JSON list of C-alpha atoms in Angstrom, two decimals:
[
{"chain": "E", "resi": 1, "resn": "UNK", "atom": "CA", "xyz": [124.33, 120.17, 54.16]},
{"chain": "E", "resi": 2, "resn": "UNK", "atom": "CA", "xyz": [121.16, 118.46, 52.49]},
{"chain": "E", "resi": 3, "resn": "UNK", "atom": "CA", "xyz": [122.54, 117.57, 49.29]},
{"chain": "E", "resi": 4, "resn": "UNK", "atom": "CA", "xyz": [120.63, 115.83, 45.88]},
{"chain": "E", "resi": 5, "resn": "UNK", "atom": "CA", "xyz": [122.06, 115.10, 43.04]},
{"chain": "E", "resi": 6, "resn": "UNK", "atom": "CA", "xyz": [120.88, 114.18, 39.77]},
{"chain": "E", "resi": 7, "resn": "UNK", "atom": "CA", "xyz": [122.15, 111.99, 36.73]},
{"chain": "E", "resi": 8, "resn": "UNK", "atom": "CA", "xyz": [121.35, 110.22, 33.81]},
{"chain": "E", "resi": 9, "resn": "UNK", "atom": "CA", "xyz": [119.85, 112.69, 31.44]},
{"chain": "E", "resi": 10, "resn": "UNK", "atom": "CA", "xyz": [120.40, 113.56, 27.70]},
{"chain": "E", "resi": 11, "resn": "UNK", "atom": "CA", "xyz": [118.79, 113.68, 24.41]},
{"chain": "E", "resi": 12, "resn": "UNK", "atom": "CA", "xyz": [116.59, 110.33, 23.73]},
{"chain": "E", "resi": 13, "resn": "UNK", "atom": "CA", "xyz": [114.61, 109.64, 20.64]},
{"chain": "E", "resi": 14, "resn": "UNK", "atom": "CA", "xyz": [110.49, 109.59, 21.35]},
{"chain": "E", "resi": 15, "resn": "UNK", "atom": "CA", "xyz": [109.45, 105.79, 22.30]},
{"chain": "E", "resi": 16, "resn": "UNK", "atom": "CA", "xyz": [112.70, 105.14, 23.55]},
{"chain": "E", "resi": 17, "resn": "UNK", "atom": "CA", "xyz": [114.10, 105.15, 27.54]},
{"chain": "E", "resi": 18, "resn": "UNK", "atom": "CA", "xyz": [115.84, 106.76, 30.00]},
{"chain": "E", "resi": 19, "resn": "UNK", "atom": "CA", "xyz": [117.06, 106.35, 33.81]},
{"chain": "E", "resi": 20, "resn": "UNK", "atom": "CA", "xyz": [117.63, 109.08, 36.18]},
{"chain": "E", "resi": 21, "resn": "UNK", "atom": "CA", "xyz": [119.24, 108.51, 39.60]},
{"chain": "E", "resi": 22, "resn": "UNK", "atom": "CA", "xyz": [119.45, 111.32, 42.46]},
{"chain": "E", "resi": 23, "resn": "UNK", "atom": "CA", "xyz": [122.11, 110.74, 44.84]},
{"chain": "E", "resi": 24, "resn": "UNK", "atom": "CA", "xyz": [120.74, 111.87, 48.66]},
{"chain": "E", "resi": 25, "resn": "UNK", "atom": "CA", "xyz": [123.03, 113.15, 51.22]},
{"chain": "E", "resi": 26, "resn": "UNK", "atom": "CA", "xyz": [123.30, 115.29, 54.53]},
{"chain": "E", "resi": 27, "resn": "UNK", "atom": "CA", "xyz": [119.77, 113.85, 55.87]},
{"chain": "E", "resi": 28, "resn": "UNK", "atom": "CA", "xyz": [118.69, 110.69, 56.98]},
{"chain": "E", "resi": 29, "resn": "UNK", "atom": "CA", "xyz": [117.12, 109.17, 53.52]},
{"chain": "E", "resi": 30, "resn": "UNK", "atom": "CA", "xyz": [115.25, 106.33, 54.82]},
{"chain": "E", "resi": 31, "resn": "UNK", "atom": "CA", "xyz": [112.83, 108.17, 56.94]},
{"chain": "E", "resi": 32, "resn": "UNK", "atom": "CA", "xyz": [111.98, 110.72, 54.51]},
{"chain": "E", "resi": 33, "resn": "UNK", "atom": "CA", "xyz": [109.70, 109.73, 50.70]},
{"chain": "E", "resi": 34, "resn": "UNK", "atom": "CA", "xyz": [110.80, 111.54, 47.80]},
{"chain": "E", "resi": 35, "resn": "UNK", "atom": "CA", "xyz": [109.66, 113.41, 45.25]},
{"chain": "E", "resi": 36, "resn": "UNK", "atom": "CA", "xyz": [110.55, 113.70, 41.44]},
{"chain": "E", "resi": 37, "resn": "UNK", "atom": "CA", "xyz": [109.67, 117.33, 40.19]},
{"chain": "E", "resi": 38, "resn": "UNK", "atom": "CA", "xyz": [109.76, 118.41, 36.29]},
{"chain": "E", "resi": 39, "resn": "UNK", "atom": "CA", "xyz": [109.26, 121.79, 34.77]},
{"chain": "E", "resi": 40, "resn": "UNK", "atom": "CA", "xyz": [109.11, 121.60, 30.62]},
{"chain": "E", "resi": 41, "resn": "UNK", "atom": "CA", "xyz": [111.44, 124.94, 29.14]},
{"chain": "E", "resi": 42, "resn": "UNK", "atom": "CA", "xyz": [109.63, 128.47, 29.94]},
{"chain": "E", "resi": 43, "resn": "UNK", "atom": "CA", "xyz": [107.01, 126.51, 32.32]},
{"chain": "E", "resi": 44, "resn": "UNK", "atom": "CA", "xyz": [105.95, 126.03, 35.15]},
{"chain": "E", "resi": 45, "resn": "UNK", "atom": "CA", "xyz": [106.37, 123.30, 37.80]},
{"chain": "E", "resi": 46, "resn": "UNK", "atom": "CA", "xyz": [105.01, 119.92, 37.17]},
{"chain": "E", "resi": 47, "resn": "UNK", "atom": "CA", "xyz": [104.77, 117.09, 40.05]},
{"chain": "E", "resi": 48, "resn": "UNK", "atom": "CA", "xyz": [105.57, 113.46, 39.17]},
{"chain": "E", "resi": 49, "resn": "UNK", "atom": "CA", "xyz": [106.13, 110.93, 41.23]},
{"chain": "E", "resi": 50, "resn": "UNK", "atom": "CA", "xyz": [106.26, 109.76, 45.27]},
{"chain": "E", "resi": 51, "resn": "UNK", "atom": "CA", "xyz": [107.55, 107.47, 46.63]},
{"chain": "E", "resi": 52, "resn": "UNK", "atom": "CA", "xyz": [107.41, 106.57, 50.60]},
{"chain": "E", "resi": 53, "resn": "UNK", "atom": "CA", "xyz": [110.25, 106.23, 53.00]},
{"chain": "E", "resi": 54, "resn": "UNK", "atom": "CA", "xyz": [109.94, 102.16, 52.71]},
{"chain": "E", "resi": 55, "resn": "UNK", "atom": "CA", "xyz": [109.14, 102.27, 49.35]},
{"chain": "E", "resi": 56, "resn": "UNK", "atom": "CA", "xyz": [105.91, 100.44, 49.49]},
{"chain": "E", "resi": 57, "resn": "UNK", "atom": "CA", "xyz": [103.59, 103.22, 48.55]},
{"chain": "E", "resi": 58, "resn": "UNK", "atom": "CA", "xyz": [104.51, 104.87, 45.04]},
{"chain": "E", "resi": 59, "resn": "UNK", "atom": "CA", "xyz": [102.21, 108.00, 43.19]},
{"chain": "E", "resi": 60, "resn": "UNK", "atom": "CA", "xyz": [102.19, 108.89, 39.72]},
{"chain": "E", "resi": 61, "resn": "UNK", "atom": "CA", "xyz": [100.85, 112.10, 37.99]},
{"chain": "E", "resi": 62, "resn": "UNK", "atom": "CA", "xyz": [98.36, 110.72, 35.14]},
{"chain": "E", "resi": 63, "resn": "UNK", "atom": "CA", "xyz": [100.80, 112.32, 32.67]},
{"chain": "E", "resi": 64, "resn": "UNK", "atom": "CA", "xyz": [103.23, 109.71, 33.29]},
{"chain": "E", "resi": 65, "resn": "UNK", "atom": "CA", "xyz": [101.31, 106.94, 34.85]},
{"chain": "E", "resi": 66, "resn": "UNK", "atom": "CA", "xyz": [102.02, 103.60, 33.35]},
{"chain": "E", "resi": 67, "resn": "UNK", "atom": "CA", "xyz": [105.76, 104.86, 31.33]},
{"chain": "E", "resi": 68, "resn": "UNK", "atom": "CA", "xyz": [107.16, 105.97, 34.46]},
{"chain": "E", "resi": 69, "resn": "UNK", "atom": "CA", "xyz": [108.28, 104.10, 37.55]},
{"chain": "E", "resi": 70, "resn": "UNK", "atom": "CA", "xyz": [109.98, 105.79, 40.82]},
{"chain": "E", "resi": 71, "resn": "UNK", "atom": "CA", "xyz": [112.23, 103.67, 43.28]},
{"chain": "E", "resi": 72, "resn": "UNK", "atom": "CA", "xyz": [115.19, 104.09, 45.65]},
{"chain": "E", "resi": 73, "resn": "UNK", "atom": "CA", "xyz": [117.70, 101.90, 47.29]},
{"chain": "E", "resi": 74, "resn": "UNK", "atom": "CA", "xyz": [117.82, 103.18, 50.25]},
{"chain": "E", "resi": 75, "resn": "UNK", "atom": "CA", "xyz": [121.09, 100.68, 50.93]},
{"chain": "E", "resi": 76, "resn": "UNK", "atom": "CA", "xyz": [122.61, 103.39, 49.15]},
{"chain": "E", "resi": 77, "resn": "UNK", "atom": "CA", "xyz": [120.47, 106.85, 49.50]},
{"chain": "E", "resi": 78, "resn": "UNK", "atom": "CA", "xyz": [119.60, 106.88, 46.18]},
{"chain": "E", "resi": 79, "resn": "UNK", "atom": "CA", "xyz": [116.32, 108.08, 44.38]},
{"chain": "E", "resi": 80, "resn": "UNK", "atom": "CA", "xyz": [115.58, 106.35, 40.72]},
{"chain": "E", "resi": 81, "resn": "UNK", "atom": "CA", "xyz": [112.99, 107.43, 37.68]},
{"chain": "E", "resi": 82, "resn": "UNK", "atom": "CA", "xyz": [112.51, 104.46, 35.04]},
{"chain": "E", "resi": 83, "resn": "UNK", "atom": "CA", "xyz": [111.58, 106.32, 31.78]},
{"chain": "E", "resi": 84, "resn": "UNK", "atom": "CA", "xyz": [110.10, 104.30, 29.66]},
{"chain": "E", "resi": 85, "resn": "UNK", "atom": "CA", "xyz": [107.91, 105.38, 26.49]},
{"chain": "E", "resi": 86, "resn": "UNK", "atom": "CA", "xyz": [109.10, 109.18, 26.42]},
{"chain": "E", "resi": 87, "resn": "UNK", "atom": "CA", "xyz": [107.45, 111.43, 24.72]},
{"chain": "E", "resi": 88, "resn": "UNK", "atom": "CA", "xyz": [108.16, 114.96, 23.49]},
{"chain": "E", "resi": 89, "resn": "UNK", "atom": "CA", "xyz": [106.64, 116.42, 25.86]},
{"chain": "E", "resi": 90, "resn": "UNK", "atom": "CA", "xyz": [108.44, 114.49, 28.59]},
{"chain": "E", "resi": 91, "resn": "UNK", "atom": "CA", "xyz": [110.90, 117.27, 27.83]},
{"chain": "E", "resi": 92, "resn": "UNK", "atom": "CA", "xyz": [111.82, 118.95, 30.89]},
{"chain": "E", "resi": 93, "resn": "UNK", "atom": "CA", "xyz": [114.21, 119.48, 33.99]},
{"chain": "E", "resi": 94, "resn": "UNK", "atom": "CA", "xyz": [113.78, 116.61, 36.24]},
{"chain": "E", "resi": 95, "resn": "UNK", "atom": "CA", "xyz": [114.21, 118.03, 39.93]},
{"chain": "E", "resi": 96, "resn": "UNK", "atom": "CA", "xyz": [114.67, 115.25, 43.08]},
{"chain": "E", "resi": 97, "resn": "UNK", "atom": "CA", "xyz": [112.72, 117.00, 45.45]},
{"chain": "E", "resi": 98, "resn": "UNK", "atom": "CA", "xyz": [112.84, 116.40, 49.55]},
{"chain": "E", "resi": 99, "resn": "UNK", "atom": "CA", "xyz": [109.87, 116.71, 51.48]},
{"chain": "E", "resi": 100, "resn": "UNK", "atom": "CA", "xyz": [109.63, 118.42, 55.04]},
{"chain": "E", "resi": 101, "resn": "UNK", "atom": "CA", "xyz": [105.61, 118.70, 56.06]},
{"chain": "E", "resi": 102, "resn": "UNK", "atom": "CA", "xyz": [103.56, 119.68, 53.05]},
{"chain": "E", "resi": 103, "resn": "UNK", "atom": "CA", "xyz": [106.33, 121.53, 51.02]},
{"chain": "E", "resi": 104, "resn": "UNK", "atom": "CA", "xyz": [109.62, 120.82, 49.24]},
{"chain": "E", "resi": 105, "resn": "UNK", "atom": "CA", "xyz": [112.31, 122.05, 51.25]},
{"chain": "E", "resi": 106, "resn": "UNK", "atom": "CA", "xyz": [115.35, 120.93, 49.53]},
{"chain": "E", "resi": 107, "resn": "UNK", "atom": "CA", "xyz": [115.66, 120.32, 45.65]},
{"chain": "E", "resi": 108, "resn": "UNK", "atom": "CA", "xyz": [118.95, 118.99, 43.72]},
{"chain": "E", "resi": 109, "resn": "UNK", "atom": "CA", "xyz": [119.77, 121.14, 40.47]},
{"chain": "E", "resi": 110, "resn": "UNK", "atom": "CA", "xyz": [117.89, 119.53, 37.91]},
{"chain": "E", "resi": 111, "resn": "UNK", "atom": "CA", "xyz": [119.21, 117.01, 35.48]},
{"chain": "E", "resi": 112, "resn": "UNK", "atom": "CA", "xyz": [117.87, 117.99, 31.82]},
{"chain": "E", "resi": 113, "resn": "UNK", "atom": "CA", "xyz": [115.44, 115.63, 29.64]},
{"chain": "E", "resi": 114, "resn": "UNK", "atom": "CA", "xyz": [115.27, 116.25, 25.60]},
{"chain": "E", "resi": 115, "resn": "UNK", "atom": "CA", "xyz": [113.04, 113.26, 23.83]},
{"chain": "E", "resi": 116, "resn": "UNK", "atom": "CA", "xyz": [113.38, 114.15, 20.07]},
{"chain": "E", "resi": 117, "resn": "UNK", "atom": "CA", "xyz": [114.17, 112.72, 17.03]},
{"chain": "C", "resi": 1, "resn": "UNK", "atom": "CA", "xyz": [92.25, 117.64, 42.17]},
{"chain": "C", "resi": 2, "resn": "UNK", "atom": "CA", "xyz": [92.81, 121.24, 43.77]},
{"chain": "C", "resi": 3, "resn": "UNK", "atom": "CA", "xyz": [94.14, 123.75, 41.48]},
{"chain": "C", "resi": 4, "resn": "UNK", "atom": "CA", "xyz": [96.11, 126.67, 42.63]},
{"chain": "C", "resi": 5, "resn": "UNK", "atom": "CA", "xyz": [95.65, 129.59, 40.33]},
{"chain": "C", "resi": 6, "resn": "UNK", "atom": "CA", "xyz": [98.26, 132.40, 40.73]},
{"chain": "C", "resi": 7, "resn": "UNK", "atom": "CA", "xyz": [97.96, 136.04, 39.49]},
{"chain": "C", "resi": 8, "resn": "UNK", "atom": "CA", "xyz": [99.13, 138.50, 38.30]},
{"chain": "C", "resi": 9, "resn": "UNK", "atom": "CA", "xyz": [100.77, 136.32, 35.86]},
{"chain": "C", "resi": 10, "resn": "UNK", "atom": "CA", "xyz": [103.22, 139.26, 35.58]},
{"chain": "C", "resi": 11, "resn": "UNK", "atom": "CA", "xyz": [104.17, 142.25, 37.67]},
{"chain": "C", "resi": 12, "resn": "UNK", "atom": "CA", "xyz": [106.42, 144.80, 36.92]},
{"chain": "C", "resi": 13, "resn": "UNK", "atom": "CA", "xyz": [107.76, 147.27, 39.57]},
{"chain": "C", "resi": 14, "resn": "UNK", "atom": "CA", "xyz": [110.62, 149.03, 40.81]},
{"chain": "C", "resi": 15, "resn": "UNK", "atom": "CA", "xyz": [112.99, 148.35, 43.05]},
{"chain": "C", "resi": 16, "resn": "UNK", "atom": "CA", "xyz": [112.01, 149.54, 46.83]},
{"chain": "C", "resi": 17, "resn": "UNK", "atom": "CA", "xyz": [108.17, 149.09, 45.63]},
{"chain": "C", "resi": 18, "resn": "UNK", "atom": "CA", "xyz": [105.64, 146.59, 47.91]},
{"chain": "C", "resi": 19, "resn": "UNK", "atom": "CA", "xyz": [105.08, 143.77, 45.97]},
{"chain": "C", "resi": 20, "resn": "UNK", "atom": "CA", "xyz": [101.76, 141.54, 46.10]},
{"chain": "C", "resi": 21, "resn": "UNK", "atom": "CA", "xyz": [101.29, 137.67, 44.65]},
{"chain": "C", "resi": 22, "resn": "UNK", "atom": "CA", "xyz": [98.27, 136.15, 45.09]},
{"chain": "C", "resi": 23, "resn": "UNK", "atom": "CA", "xyz": [97.26, 132.51, 45.11]},
{"chain": "C", "resi": 24, "resn": "UNK", "atom": "CA", "xyz": [93.68, 131.02, 45.55]},
{"chain": "C", "resi": 25, "resn": "UNK", "atom": "CA", "xyz": [92.69, 127.49, 45.81]},
{"chain": "C", "resi": 26, "resn": "UNK", "atom": "CA", "xyz": [90.03, 125.84, 43.97]},
{"chain": "C", "resi": 27, "resn": "UNK", "atom": "CA", "xyz": [89.17, 124.03, 47.52]},
{"chain": "C", "resi": 28, "resn": "UNK", "atom": "CA", "xyz": [90.17, 124.77, 50.63]},
{"chain": "C", "resi": 29, "resn": "UNK", "atom": "CA", "xyz": [93.30, 123.77, 51.84]},
{"chain": "C", "resi": 30, "resn": "UNK", "atom": "CA", "xyz": [93.98, 125.05, 55.37]},
{"chain": "C", "resi": 31, "resn": "UNK", "atom": "CA", "xyz": [97.37, 126.85, 56.12]},
{"chain": "C", "resi": 32, "resn": "UNK", "atom": "CA", "xyz": [98.87, 123.75, 53.67]},
{"chain": "C", "resi": 33, "resn": "UNK", "atom": "CA", "xyz": [100.69, 126.21, 51.31]},
{"chain": "C", "resi": 34, "resn": "UNK", "atom": "CA", "xyz": [103.91, 127.42, 50.56]},
{"chain": "C", "resi": 35, "resn": "UNK", "atom": "CA", "xyz": [105.88, 129.71, 48.40]},
{"chain": "C", "resi": 36, "resn": "UNK", "atom": "CA", "xyz": [108.81, 129.36, 46.19]},
{"chain": "C", "resi": 37, "resn": "UNK", "atom": "CA", "xyz": [111.18, 131.85, 43.89]},
{"chain": "C", "resi": 38, "resn": "UNK", "atom": "CA", "xyz": [112.25, 130.69, 41.24]},
{"chain": "C", "resi": 39, "resn": "UNK", "atom": "CA", "xyz": [115.58, 132.58, 39.37]},
{"chain": "C", "resi": 40, "resn": "UNK", "atom": "CA", "xyz": [116.91, 131.59, 35.65]},
{"chain": "C", "resi": 41, "resn": "UNK", "atom": "CA", "xyz": [118.77, 128.62, 35.39]},
{"chain": "C", "resi": 42, "resn": "UNK", "atom": "CA", "xyz": [118.14, 127.51, 39.32]},
{"chain": "C", "resi": 43, "resn": "UNK", "atom": "CA", "xyz": [115.97, 125.37, 41.37]},
{"chain": "C", "resi": 44, "resn": "UNK", "atom": "CA", "xyz": [113.56, 126.84, 43.27]},
{"chain": "C", "resi": 45, "resn": "UNK", "atom": "CA", "xyz": [113.85, 127.74, 46.81]},
{"chain": "C", "resi": 46, "resn": "UNK", "atom": "CA", "xyz": [111.50, 127.40, 49.70]},
{"chain": "C", "resi": 47, "resn": "UNK", "atom": "CA", "xyz": [110.52, 131.31, 50.68]},
{"chain": "C", "resi": 48, "resn": "UNK", "atom": "CA", "xyz": [107.22, 130.41, 53.19]},
{"chain": "C", "resi": 49, "resn": "UNK", "atom": "CA", "xyz": [105.58, 127.11, 54.24]},
{"chain": "C", "resi": 50, "resn": "UNK", "atom": "CA", "xyz": [102.33, 126.99, 56.37]},
{"chain": "C", "resi": 51, "resn": "UNK", "atom": "CA", "xyz": [100.84, 129.91, 54.50]},
{"chain": "C", "resi": 52, "resn": "UNK", "atom": "CA", "xyz": [103.17, 132.24, 56.67]},
{"chain": "C", "resi": 53, "resn": "UNK", "atom": "CA", "xyz": [106.39, 130.82, 57.84]},
{"chain": "C", "resi": 54, "resn": "UNK", "atom": "CA", "xyz": [109.66, 132.00, 56.78]},
{"chain": "C", "resi": 55, "resn": "UNK", "atom": "CA", "xyz": [111.93, 129.27, 55.58]},
{"chain": "C", "resi": 56, "resn": "UNK", "atom": "CA", "xyz": [115.48, 129.11, 57.82]},
{"chain": "C", "resi": 57, "resn": "UNK", "atom": "CA", "xyz": [117.52, 132.10, 55.88]},
{"chain": "C", "resi": 58, "resn": "UNK", "atom": "CA", "xyz": [114.88, 134.09, 54.22]},
{"chain": "C", "resi": 59, "resn": "UNK", "atom": "CA", "xyz": [114.85, 137.47, 54.83]},
{"chain": "C", "resi": 60, "resn": "UNK", "atom": "CA", "xyz": [112.07, 139.39, 56.67]},
{"chain": "C", "resi": 61, "resn": "UNK", "atom": "CA", "xyz": [111.19, 141.56, 54.28]},
{"chain": "C", "resi": 62, "resn": "UNK", "atom": "CA", "xyz": [109.03, 138.32, 52.65]},
{"chain": "C", "resi": 63, "resn": "UNK", "atom": "CA", "xyz": [105.72, 137.35, 54.45]},
{"chain": "C", "resi": 64, "resn": "UNK", "atom": "CA", "xyz": [102.89, 134.88, 53.68]},
{"chain": "C", "resi": 65, "resn": "UNK", "atom": "CA", "xyz": [99.94, 135.31, 55.27]},
{"chain": "C", "resi": 66, "resn": "UNK", "atom": "CA", "xyz": [96.00, 133.47, 54.21]},
{"chain": "C", "resi": 67, "resn": "UNK", "atom": "CA", "xyz": [94.48, 130.53, 54.78]},
{"chain": "C", "resi": 68, "resn": "UNK", "atom": "CA", "xyz": [91.08, 128.58, 52.80]},
{"chain": "C", "resi": 69, "resn": "UNK", "atom": "CA", "xyz": [91.54, 128.89, 49.34]},
{"chain": "C", "resi": 70, "resn": "UNK", "atom": "CA", "xyz": [93.11, 133.05, 48.97]},
{"chain": "C", "resi": 71, "resn": "UNK", "atom": "CA", "xyz": [96.71, 133.49, 50.39]},
{"chain": "C", "resi": 72, "resn": "UNK", "atom": "CA", "xyz": [99.02, 136.19, 49.78]},
{"chain": "C", "resi": 73, "resn": "UNK", "atom": "CA", "xyz": [103.03, 136.38, 49.54]},
{"chain": "C", "resi": 74, "resn": "UNK", "atom": "CA", "xyz": [104.08, 139.94, 50.16]},
{"chain": "C", "resi": 75, "resn": "UNK", "atom": "CA", "xyz": [107.58, 141.54, 49.44]},
{"chain": "C", "resi": 76, "resn": "UNK", "atom": "CA", "xyz": [108.33, 143.87, 51.83]},
{"chain": "C", "resi": 77, "resn": "UNK", "atom": "CA", "xyz": [110.65, 146.21, 49.73]},
{"chain": "C", "resi": 78, "resn": "UNK", "atom": "CA", "xyz": [112.13, 144.93, 46.40]},
{"chain": "C", "resi": 79, "resn": "UNK", "atom": "CA", "xyz": [116.01, 143.95, 46.47]},
{"chain": "C", "resi": 80, "resn": "UNK", "atom": "CA", "xyz": [117.48, 143.41, 42.97]},
{"chain": "C", "resi": 81, "resn": "UNK", "atom": "CA", "xyz": [117.94, 140.01, 43.85]},
{"chain": "C", "resi": 82, "resn": "UNK", "atom": "CA", "xyz": [113.87, 139.62, 44.23]},
{"chain": "C", "resi": 83, "resn": "UNK", "atom": "CA", "xyz": [113.15, 139.85, 40.45]},
{"chain": "C", "resi": 84, "resn": "UNK", "atom": "CA", "xyz": [111.92, 136.03, 39.80]},
{"chain": "C", "resi": 85, "resn": "UNK", "atom": "CA", "xyz": [109.27, 133.94, 39.73]},
{"chain": "C", "resi": 86, "resn": "UNK", "atom": "CA", "xyz": [107.48, 132.94, 42.34]},
{"chain": "C", "resi": 87, "resn": "UNK", "atom": "CA", "xyz": [104.99, 129.84, 42.55]},
{"chain": "C", "resi": 88, "resn": "UNK", "atom": "CA", "xyz": [102.64, 128.64, 45.28]},
{"chain": "C", "resi": 89, "resn": "UNK", "atom": "CA", "xyz": [102.16, 124.93, 46.41]},
{"chain": "C", "resi": 90, "resn": "UNK", "atom": "CA", "xyz": [100.10, 122.45, 48.30]},
{"chain": "C", "resi": 91, "resn": "UNK", "atom": "CA", "xyz": [100.27, 119.16, 49.58]},
{"chain": "C", "resi": 92, "resn": "UNK", "atom": "CA", "xyz": [96.74, 116.81, 48.82]},
{"chain": "C", "resi": 93, "resn": "UNK", "atom": "CA", "xyz": [96.17, 114.23, 52.16]},
{"chain": "C", "resi": 94, "resn": "UNK", "atom": "CA", "xyz": [95.27, 111.21, 49.75]},
{"chain": "C", "resi": 95, "resn": "UNK", "atom": "CA", "xyz": [97.22, 111.07, 47.94]},
{"chain": "C", "resi": 96, "resn": "UNK", "atom": "CA", "xyz": [99.90, 112.92, 49.15]},
{"chain": "C", "resi": 97, "resn": "UNK", "atom": "CA", "xyz": [101.05, 114.46, 45.93]},
{"chain": "C", "resi": 98, "resn": "UNK", "atom": "CA", "xyz": [101.84, 117.98, 45.13]},
{"chain": "C", "resi": 99, "resn": "UNK", "atom": "CA", "xyz": [99.98, 120.96, 43.10]},
{"chain": "C", "resi": 100, "resn": "UNK", "atom": "CA", "xyz": [101.38, 123.75, 42.01]},
{"chain": "C", "resi": 101, "resn": "UNK", "atom": "CA", "xyz": [100.35, 127.08, 40.75]},
{"chain": "C", "resi": 102, "resn": "UNK", "atom": "CA", "xyz": [100.99, 128.62, 37.36]},
{"chain": "C", "resi": 103, "resn": "UNK", "atom": "CA", "xyz": [103.77, 131.56, 38.59]},
{"chain": "C", "resi": 104, "resn": "UNK", "atom": "CA", "xyz": [103.76, 134.55, 38.85]},
{"chain": "C", "resi": 105, "resn": "UNK", "atom": "CA", "xyz": [106.82, 136.98, 36.96]},
{"chain": "C", "resi": 106, "resn": "UNK", "atom": "CA", "xyz": [107.80, 139.72, 39.07]},
{"chain": "C", "resi": 107, "resn": "UNK", "atom": "CA", "xyz": [110.06, 141.67, 36.53]},
{"chain": "C", "resi": 108, "resn": "UNK", "atom": "CA", "xyz": [111.89, 145.43, 37.14]},
{"chain": "C", "resi": 109, "resn": "UNK", "atom": "CA", "xyz": [109.86, 148.10, 35.39]}
]
């Protein structure tokens, strides 16, 4: 069965960096683009970034462009999100998400990132 | 950029009642619209894709309809486990990014 397991969340000071990882299994990782989606406490869902299956194409929400970098290691079935220059409004649960057509059919359990001094 | 507007923000209903949730897009998304259910402390779960197709394992009481800019998620008879927040979502073509509506909370009356 499909599993997406995020790791790397935690508490970080404003301006610092954090790297999230997502270990994927149960499907052919190398043939799927992958998303990161986040959810601030008590708020709705916000798309963050997308990477193509071959890692050539990367897209970012305006709110994170220039600060976050999405990447993947197809040899290890791993998706990553490098988050630099973190701000308090980046505080959220970050979900790794597998697309299917125009929707997301599988989500990870989420990794909480708290940006606070 | 396509904006998705969900209404109402909160729906207060009793178990057994019918729930009707709306999602309106700022421009046509054809039939490329999905619905998700999210319960506290859990990740979202896909209910409906391509406007009207139930995802595997989703009960028949959930149905989706609409095309273009106006979409509806209907829960024919609310079960206790259906009280949750529901989000609609669409994917743009260029670039292929996701957009979510603000959510509708279905709460027990």
